[in-house]
Short mmCIF file of C-alpha atoms in Angstrom, two decimals:
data_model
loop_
_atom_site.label_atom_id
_atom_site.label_comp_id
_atom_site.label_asym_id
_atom_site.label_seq_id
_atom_site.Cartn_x
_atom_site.Cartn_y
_atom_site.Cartn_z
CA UNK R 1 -5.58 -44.22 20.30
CA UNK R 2 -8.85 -43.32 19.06
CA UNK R 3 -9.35 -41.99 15.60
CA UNK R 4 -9.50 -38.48 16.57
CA UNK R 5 -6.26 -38.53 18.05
CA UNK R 6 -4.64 -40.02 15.18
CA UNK R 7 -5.84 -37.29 13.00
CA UNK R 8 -5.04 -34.58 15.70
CA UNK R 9 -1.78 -36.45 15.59
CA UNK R 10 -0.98 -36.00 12.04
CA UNK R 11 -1.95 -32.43 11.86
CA UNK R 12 0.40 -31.79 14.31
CA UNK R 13 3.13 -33.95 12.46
CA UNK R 14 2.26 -32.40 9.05
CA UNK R 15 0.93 -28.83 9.67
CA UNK R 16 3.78 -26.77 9.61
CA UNK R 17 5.34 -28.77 6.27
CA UNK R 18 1.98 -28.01 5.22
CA UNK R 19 1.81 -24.50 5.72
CA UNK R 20 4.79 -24.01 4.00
CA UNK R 21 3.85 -25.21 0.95
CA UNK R 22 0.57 -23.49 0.77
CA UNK R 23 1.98 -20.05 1.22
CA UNK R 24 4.55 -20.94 -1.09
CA UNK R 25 1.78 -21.72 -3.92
CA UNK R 26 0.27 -18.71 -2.95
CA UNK R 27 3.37 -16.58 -2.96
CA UNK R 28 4.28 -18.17 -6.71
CA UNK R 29 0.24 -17.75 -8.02
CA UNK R 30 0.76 -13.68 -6.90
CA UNK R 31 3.94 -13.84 -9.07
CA UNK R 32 2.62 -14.83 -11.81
CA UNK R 33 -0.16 -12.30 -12.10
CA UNK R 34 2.39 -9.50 -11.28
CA UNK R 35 4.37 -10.79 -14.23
CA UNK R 36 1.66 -10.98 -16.68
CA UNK R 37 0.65 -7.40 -15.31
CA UNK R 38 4.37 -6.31 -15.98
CA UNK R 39 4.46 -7.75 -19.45
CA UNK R 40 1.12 -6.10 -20.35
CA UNK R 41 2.14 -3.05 -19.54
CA UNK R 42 4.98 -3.07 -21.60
CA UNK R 43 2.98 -3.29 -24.80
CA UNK R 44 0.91 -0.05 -25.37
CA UNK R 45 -2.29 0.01 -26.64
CA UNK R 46 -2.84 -3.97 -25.97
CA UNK R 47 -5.05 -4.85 -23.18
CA UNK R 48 -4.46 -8.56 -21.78
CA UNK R 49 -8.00 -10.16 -20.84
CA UNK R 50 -7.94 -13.89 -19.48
CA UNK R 51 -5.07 -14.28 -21.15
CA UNK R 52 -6.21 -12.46 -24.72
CA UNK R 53 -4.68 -9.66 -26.03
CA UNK R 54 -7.47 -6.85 -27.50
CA UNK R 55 -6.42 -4.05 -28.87
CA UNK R 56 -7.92 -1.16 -26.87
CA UNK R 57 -10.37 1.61 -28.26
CA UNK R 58 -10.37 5.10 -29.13
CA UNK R 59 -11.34 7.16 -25.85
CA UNK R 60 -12.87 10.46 -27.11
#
């Protein structure tokens, strides 16, 4: 076997366990910024930014 085929080999072998695991990083990083978005809108008037709270300004 030639070095290509060991790699083509092992991408095969691993791929799918792979994918898996990828989309479920994914799938947990998207949770975590719709939980932060839920708990930020449960506080009125405060404004998360990077992960600061600021209160937010008079409009008008």
């Amino acid at each position: 076997m030639t070095s290509v085929g060991v790699i083509v080999y092992l991408v095969l072998l691993f791929g799918p366990g792979l994918s898996s695991v990828l989309k479920s990083i994914a799938f947990r990083i998207r949770a975590a910024g719709k939980a932060e978005l839920v708990r930020a809108g449960r506080e009125p008037g405060i404004r998360t930014c990077h992960g600061r709270k600021v209160k937010q300004g008079r409009h008008g």
